[in-house]
Coordinates of C-alpha atoms in Angstrom, one line a residue:
X183 CA 115.8 -3.2 -145.8
X184 CA 113.6 -2.5 -148.8
X185 CA 115.9 -2.3 -151.8
X186 CA 116.0 -6.0 -152.7
X187 CA 112.4 -7.0 -152.6
X188 CA 112.1 -10.6 -153.9
X189 CA 115.7 -11.0 -155.0
X190 CA 114.9 -14.7 -154.9
X191 CA 111.4 -15.2 -156.2
X192 CA 112.1 -18.9 -157.0
X193 CA 112.7 -19.5 -153.3
X194 CA 110.6 -16.8 -151.8
X195 CA 107.4 -18.8 -151.4
X196 CA 109.1 -21.6 -149.3
X197 CA 108.2 -20.0 -146.0
X198 CA 104.5 -19.2 -146.8
X199 CA 104.1 -22.8 -148.1
X200 CA 105.6 -24.3 -145.0
X201 CA 103.3 -22.1 -142.9
X202 CA 100.3 -23.1 -144.9
X203 CA 101.1 -26.8 -144.2
X204 CA 100.9 -26.2 -140.5
X205 CA 103.0 -25.1 -137.6
X206 CA 105.8 -27.4 -136.6
X207 CA 106.0 -28.4 -133.0
X208 CA 109.1 -28.0 -130.8
X209 CA 111.6 -30.8 -131.5
X210 CA 111.6 -33.8 -129.2
X211 CA 115.3 -34.4 -129.9
X212 CA 117.5 -34.6 -126.9
X213 CA 119.4 -31.6 -128.4
X214 CA 116.4 -29.4 -127.4
X215 CA 115.5 -31.0 -124.0
X216 CA 116.4 -28.8 -121.1
X217 CA 114.9 -27.6 -117.9
X218 CA 112.5 -24.7 -118.2
X219 CA 114.3 -21.4 -117.7
X220 CA 113.5 -19.2 -114.8
X221 CA 110.5 -17.0 -115.5
X222 CA 110.9 -13.4 -116.6
X223 CA 110.4 -11.3 -113.5
X224 CA 110.5 -7.7 -112.4
X225 CA 113.5 -6.9 -110.2
X226 CA 113.4 -6.0 -106.6
X227 CA 113.5 -2.4 -107.7
X228 CA 110.3 -2.9 -109.6
X229 CA 112.0 -2.4 -113.0
X230 CA 112.4 -4.7 -116.1
X231 CA 114.8 -3.7 -118.8
X232 CA 114.4 -4.7 -122.5
X233 CA 116.9 -4.1 -125.3
X234 CA 115.4 -4.0 -128.8
X235 CA 117.9 -4.8 -131.5
X236 CA 116.5 -4.8 -135.0
X237 CA 117.7 -5.1 -138.6
X238 CA 121.0 -6.7 -137.6
X239 CA 121.2 -8.0 -141.1
X240 CA 124.2 -10.1 -140.4
X241 CA 126.1 -12.4 -142.9
X242 CA 129.2 -14.4 -142.6
X243 CA 132.3 -13.0 -144.4
X244 CA 133.6 -16.5 -145.0
X245 CA 130.8 -17.2 -147.4
X246 CA 132.1 -14.6 -149.9
X247 CA 132.8 -16.6 -153.1
X248 CA 131.6 -14.0 -155.6
X249 CA 134.4 -12.0 -157.2
X250 CA 132.0 -9.1 -157.7
X251 CA 130.6 -9.1 -154.2
X252 CA 133.2 -8.7 -151.5
X253 CA 132.1 -8.7 -147.9
X254 CA 134.2 -6.2 -145.9
X255 CA 135.3 -7.8 -142.6
X256 CA 134.9 -4.4 -140.9
X257 CA 131.1 -4.7 -141.4
X258 CA 131.0 -7.8 -139.3
X259 CA 133.3 -6.4 -136.7
X260 CA 131.2 -3.3 -136.4
X261 CA 127.9 -5.2 -136.2
X262 CA 129.1 -7.5 -133.4
X263 CA 130.6 -4.6 -131.6
X264 CA 127.3 -2.7 -131.8
X265 CA 125.5 -5.7 -130.2
X266 CA 128.0 -6.0 -127.4
X267 CA 128.2 -2.3 -126.6
X268 CA 124.4 -2.1 -126.5
X269 CA 124.3 -5.0 -124.1
X270 CA 126.8 -3.4 -121.9
X271 CA 125.0 0.0 -121.8
X272 CA 121.4 -1.4 -121.5
X273 CA 122.1 -4.2 -119.0
X274 CA 118.9 -5.8 -120.1
X275 CA 116.7 -8.4 -118.5
X276 CA 115.6 -9.5 -122.0
X277 CA 116.9 -8.9 -125.5
X278 CA 114.4 -8.9 -128.4
X279 CA 115.7 -9.2 -132.0
X280 CA 113.3 -7.3 -134.1
X281 CA 113.5 -9.0 -137.5
X282 CA 115.9 -9.1 -140.5
X283 CA 118.3 -10.6 -138.0
X284 CA 120.2 -12.0 -141.0
X285 CA 120.4 -10.7 -144.5
X286 CA 118.6 -13.8 -145.9
X287 CA 118.6 -12.6 -149.5
X288 CA 122.3 -13.3 -150.0
X289 CA 122.6 -16.1 -152.6
X290 CA 125.8 -17.3 -151.0
X291 CA 124.0 -18.5 -147.9
X292 CA 123.9 -22.2 -147.2
X293 CA 122.3 -24.0 -144.3
X294 CA 125.7 -24.1 -142.6
X295 CA 126.3 -20.4 -143.1
X296 CA 122.8 -19.6 -141.8
X297 CA 123.6 -21.6 -138.6
X298 CA 127.0 -20.0 -138.2
X299 CA 125.6 -16.4 -138.7
X300 CA 122.7 -16.9 -136.3
X301 CA 125.0 -18.3 -133.6
X302 CA 127.4 -15.4 -134.2
X303 CA 124.8 -12.8 -133.3
X304 CA 123.4 -14.9 -130.4
X305 CA 126.8 -15.4 -128.8
X306 CA 127.2 -12.0 -127.1
X307 CA 123.8 -12.6 -125.5
X308 CA 124.6 -16.2 -124.6
X309 CA 128.0 -15.2 -123.0
X310 CA 126.0 -12.9 -120.7
X311 CA 123.2 -15.5 -120.1
X312 CA 120.5 -12.9 -121.0
X313 CA 117.1 -14.2 -122.0
X314 CA 116.5 -13.7 -125.8
X315 CA 113.3 -13.5 -127.8
X316 CA 112.9 -12.8 -131.6
X317 CA 110.6 -11.9 -134.3
X318 CA 111.4 -12.4 -138.0
X319 CA 111.5 -9.8 -140.8
X320 CA 110.8 -9.9 -144.5
X321 CA 114.4 -10.8 -145.3
X322 CA 115.3 -13.5 -142.8
X323 CA 114.0 -16.4 -145.0
X324 CA 114.1 -14.7 -148.4
X325 CA 116.6 -17.0 -150.1
X326 CA 114.6 -20.1 -149.2
X327 CA 116.1 -21.0 -145.8
X328 CA 112.8 -21.1 -144.0
X329 CA 112.3 -19.4 -140.7
X330 CA 111.3 -22.7 -139.0
X331 CA 114.8 -24.0 -139.6
X332 CA 116.2 -20.7 -138.2
X333 CA 114.0 -21.0 -135.2
X334 CA 115.5 -24.4 -134.4
X335 CA 119.0 -22.8 -134.4
X336 CA 117.9 -20.0 -132.0
X337 CA 116.2 -22.7 -129.8
X338 CA 119.6 -24.3 -129.1
X339 CA 120.3 -21.3 -126.8
X340 CA 119.2 -22.4 -123.3
X341 CA 117.9 -19.0 -122.4
X342 CA 115.8 -18.6 -125.6
X343 CA 112.2 -17.6 -124.9
X344 CA 110.4 -17.5 -128.2
X345 CA 108.5 -20.4 -129.8
X346 CA 107.6 -21.5 -133.3
X347 CA 104.0 -20.4 -132.6
X348 CA 101.8 -20.5 -129.5
X349 CA 98.9 -21.6 -131.7
X350 CA 98.4 -22.9 -135.3
X351 CA 98.4 -19.6 -137.1
X352 CA 100.1 -18.1 -140.1
X353 CA 103.7 -17.2 -139.8
X354 CA 106.5 -18.3 -137.4
X355 CA 107.3 -17.0 -134.0
X356 CA 103.9 -15.7 -132.9
X357 CA 103.9 -16.0 -129.1
X358 CA 103.2 -14.1 -125.9
X359 CA 105.7 -13.9 -122.9
X360 CA 104.7 -12.8 -119.5
X361 CA 106.7 -11.0 -116.8
X362 CA 106.1 -12.0 -113.2
X363 CA 105.6 -9.5 -110.4
X364 CA 108.7 -8.9 -108.3
X365 CA 107.4 -11.3 -105.7
X366 CA 106.7 -13.9 -108.3
X367 CA 103.0 -14.3 -107.3
X368 CA 101.3 -13.3 -110.6
X369 CA 101.8 -12.3 -114.2
X370 CA 102.2 -8.5 -114.1
X371 CA 103.0 -7.7 -117.8
X372 CA 102.8 -9.1 -121.3
X373 CA 105.2 -9.1 -124.2
X374 CA 103.7 -9.9 -127.6
X375 CA 106.0 -11.2 -130.4
X376 CA 104.2 -11.1 -133.8
X377 CA 105.3 -12.2 -137.2
X378 CA 104.6 -9.4 -139.7
X379 CA 105.4 -11.9 -142.5
X380 CA 107.2 -11.0 -145.8
X381 CA 105.7 -10.5 -149.2
X382 CA 102.3 -10.6 -151.0
X383 CA 101.5 -10.8 -154.7
X384 CA 99.5 -7.8 -155.9
X385 CA 96.6 -8.2 -158.4
X386 CA 98.9 -6.9 -161.2
X387 CA 101.5 -9.7 -160.5
X388 CA 104.0 -7.5 -158.7
X389 CA 105.0 -7.9 -155.1
X390 CA 104.6 -5.8 -152.0
X391 CA 104.8 -6.3 -148.2
X392 CA 102.5 -8.7 -146.6
X393 CA 100.5 -8.1 -143.4
X394 CA 99.7 -9.7 -140.1
X395 CA 97.0 -12.2 -141.1
X396 CA 93.5 -12.5 -139.7
X397 CA 94.1 -15.7 -137.8
X398 CA 97.1 -14.1 -136.1
X399 CA 94.9 -11.3 -134.9
X400 CA 92.2 -13.7 -133.8
X401 CA 94.7 -15.7 -131.8
X402 CA 96.0 -12.5 -130.2
X403 CA 92.5 -11.5 -129.1
X404 CA 91.8 -15.0 -127.6
X405 CA 95.0 -15.0 -125.7
X406 CA 94.6 -11.4 -124.5
X407 CA 91.1 -12.3 -123.3
X408 CA 92.6 -15.2 -121.3
X409 CA 95.2 -13.0 -119.7
X410 CA 92.5 -10.4 -118.9
X411 CA 90.5 -13.0 -117.1
X412 CA 93.5 -14.2 -115.1
X413 CA 94.2 -10.6 -114.2
X414 CA 90.9 -10.1 -112.4
X415 CA 89.0 -8.9 -115.5
X416 CA 91.5 -6.1 -116.3
X417 CA 93.6 -6.1 -119.5
X418 CA 97.1 -7.2 -118.7
X419 CA 99.4 -4.2 -119.6
X420 CA 101.6 -5.3 -122.5
X421 CA 103.9 -4.1 -125.2
X422 CA 104.3 -5.6 -128.7
X423 CA 107.2 -6.3 -131.1
X424 CA 107.0 -7.0 -134.8
X425 CA 109.2 -6.1 -137.7
X426 CA 107.0 -4.1 -140.1
X427 CA 105.0 -1.1 -138.8
X428 CA 101.3 -0.7 -138.8
X429 CA 99.5 1.1 -141.5
X430 CA 98.5 4.0 -139.2
X431 CA 102.2 5.2 -139.1
X432 CA 101.9 6.1 -142.8
X433 CA 98.4 7.5 -142.3
X434 CA 99.6 10.0 -139.7
X435 CA 101.9 11.8 -142.1
X436 CA 100.6 15.1 -143.4
X437 CA 101.7 17.1 -146.4
X438 CA 103.7 20.2 -145.6
X439 CA 105.1 23.1 -147.6
X440 CA 108.2 23.6 -145.5
X441 CA 111.3 21.4 -145.8
X442 CA 113.6 20.8 -142.8
X443 CA 114.3 18.3 -140.0
X444 CA 111.9 15.4 -139.8
X445 CA 110.4 16.2 -143.2
X446 CA 110.6 13.6 -145.9
X447 CA 110.2 13.7 -149.7
X448 CA 107.6 11.2 -151.1
X449 CA 107.1 11.4 -154.8
X450 CA 108.1 15.0 -155.0
X451 CA 105.9 16.1 -152.1
X452 CA 107.0 16.9 -148.5
X453 CA 105.5 15.1 -145.5
X454 CA 105.9 15.2 -141.8
X455 CA 104.2 14.2 -138.6
X456 CA 104.0 17.8 -137.5
X457 CA 103.1 18.2 -133.9
X458 CA 102.2 14.5 -133.7
X459 CA 105.9 13.7 -133.5
X460 CA 106.6 13.2 -129.8
X461 CA 110.3 12.5 -130.1
X462 CA 113.0 11.0 -132.3
X463 CA 113.7 11.2 -136.0
X464 CA 111.7 10.7 -139.2
X465 CA 114.2 10.1 -142.0
X466 CA 112.4 7.8 -144.4
X467 CA 108.8 6.9 -145.4
X468 CA 107.3 4.4 -143.1
X469 CA 106.8 1.1 -145.0
X470 CA 103.8 -0.8 -143.6
X471 CA 101.9 -3.5 -145.5
X472 CA 101.2 -3.0 -149.1
X473 CA 98.5 -0.4 -149.9
X474 CA 96.5 -3.1 -151.8
X475 CA 95.8 -4.6 -148.4
X476 CA 93.5 -3.0 -145.8
X477 CA 95.8 -3.5 -142.8
X478 CA 94.3 -1.1 -140.3
X479 CA 92.6 -3.9 -138.3
X480 CA 95.7 -4.9 -136.2
X481 CA 95.9 -1.7 -134.3
X482 CA 92.1 -1.5 -134.1
X483 CA 92.3 -4.9 -132.4
X484 CA 94.8 -3.6 -129.9
X485 CA 92.4 -0.8 -129.1
X486 CA 89.6 -3.2 -128.7
X487 CA 91.4 -5.4 -126.3
X488 CA 92.9 -2.5 -124.3
X489 CA 96.2 -4.3 -123.3
X490 CA 98.8 -3.0 -125.7
X491 CA 100.2 0.3 -124.4
X492 CA 103.1 0.5 -127.0
X493 CA 104.4 -1.3 -130.1
X494 CA 108.0 -1.4 -131.3
X495 CA 109.0 -1.8 -135.0
X496 CA 112.1 -2.0 -137.1
X497 CA 112.2 -2.3 -141.0
X498 CA 112.9 1.4 -141.6
X499 CA 116.5 1.5 -140.5
X500 CA 117.0 5.3 -140.1
X501 CA 113.8 6.1 -138.2
X502 CA 113.6 6.2 -134.5
X503 CA 110.5 8.3 -134.0
X504 CA 107.8 8.1 -131.3
X505 CA 104.2 8.9 -132.2
X506 CA 100.9 8.1 -130.5
X507 CA 97.9 6.8 -132.3
X508 CA 94.6 6.7 -130.4
X509 CA 96.3 6.2 -127.1
X510 CA 98.9 3.6 -128.2
X511 CA 102.5 4.6 -128.5
X512 CA 104.3 3.6 -131.7
X513 CA 108.1 3.5 -131.7
X514 CA 110.6 2.9 -134.5
X515 CA 114.1 1.5 -133.6
X516 CA 117.2 2.3 -135.6
X517 CA 119.0 -0.5 -137.4
X518 CA 121.8 -2.3 -135.6
X519 CA 123.8 -3.9 -138.4
X520 CA 126.3 -2.7 -141.0
X521 CA 125.4 -5.1 -143.8
X522 CA 122.7 -2.8 -145.0
X523 CA 121.8 0.9 -145.3
X524 CA 121.7 3.1 -142.3
X525 CA 123.3 6.1 -140.5
X526 CA 123.5 5.7 -136.8
X527 CA 123.6 2.1 -135.6
X528 CA 122.4 0.8 -132.2
X529 CA 119.2 -0.2 -130.5
X530 CA 116.5 0.9 -128.1
X531 CA 116.3 0.5 -124.3
X532 CA 112.9 0.0 -122.8
X533 CA 112.3 0.2 -119.0
X534 CA 109.1 -1.1 -117.6
X535 CA 107.9 -0.2 -114.1
X536 CA 105.8 -2.7 -112.0
X537 CA 104.3 0.1 -109.9
X538 CA 103.1 2.1 -113.0
X539 CA 102.8 -0.6 -115.8
X540 CA 101.0 1.7 -118.3
X541 CA 104.0 4.0 -118.5
X542 CA 107.5 3.2 -119.8
X543 CA 110.8 4.8 -120.3
X544 CA 112.7 4.4 -123.5
X545 CA 115.7 5.8 -125.3
X546 CA 117.8 5.2 -128.4
X547 CA 121.3 3.8 -127.9
X548 CA 123.7 4.8 -130.6
X549 CA 127.1 3.1 -130.9
X550 CA 130.0 4.9 -132.7
X551 CA 132.2 3.0 -135.1
X552 CA 135.2 1.2 -133.6
X553 CA 137.2 0.9 -136.8
X554 CA 138.2 3.3 -139.6
X555 CA 138.3 0.6 -142.3
X556 CA 136.3 1.0 -145.4
X557 CA 132.8 -0.6 -145.1

């Protein structure tokens, strides 16, 4: 969601400051001690199913103590129903939350409400004992409830697969998961989870969207090289999840004279992907890192390493398009939650194939409303 950039400037620098002080390690408290979960693994049919749920934007209706800001209960009911129905349809081997998992800009949030809200959106996954991984978005920690604290809450779920960071790099939640071959003998596929961060101060003092930082890209390249070496010198086929899209999505738009489906208005001019649109819908301008940042290097890094076959983004709630940039597929996933703008609500199913790991199947899942109440 992009309409409330820096609603909480007094709190907004809490997460970057915490990140600058270093990456916290996993808690040694007994609360977080458990046996290592079973490895992610291709099924006997050679398939692995992933459900991408992004922009859930959940809040807790009980925290509504502002007479001018009511929280319709129907929004909460619809959001949880969307999660549950997507799970039932996708039957995933892994769920990935794609950022803006909570609407962290709400001033009514307290630490208790943050915990309650996160546990509420995790519960449908936990009830089905499905592995869960997450990335954070620009809004999760916006009101000052830093993402490291939120990661601790997610970590209480015994089948949670993310980490604070796999290395001491900027942000929170940068990690790489691997999927074992169906016989369990080797790592057959990689899943990158990258923090696209939140906001950056422009030279004129205003704010825009931050980018994936250089040390995050350097860590990715080091780890990808290790996986390549372990894979007999061949890049380990991988997909990547992060909240904000790469700059190249915006670059691929071209001006057009004709209005119509999959054409957007930007500053009074019409733009589309033209024949570069493979499938899906373009309904709003892609919002990558701020134009004051040269943020092309992340995708260039993927090309250099040769492992990332596709990347999946959220952030732009009404887009679910598929384009290809220099051999790498870029996908947008529609928003899941009802506490923010959107049209259709749902997620994206991704099916990997062990026998053909550089090809995947994917489809948008749309869930109709279950109530008729005003939202």
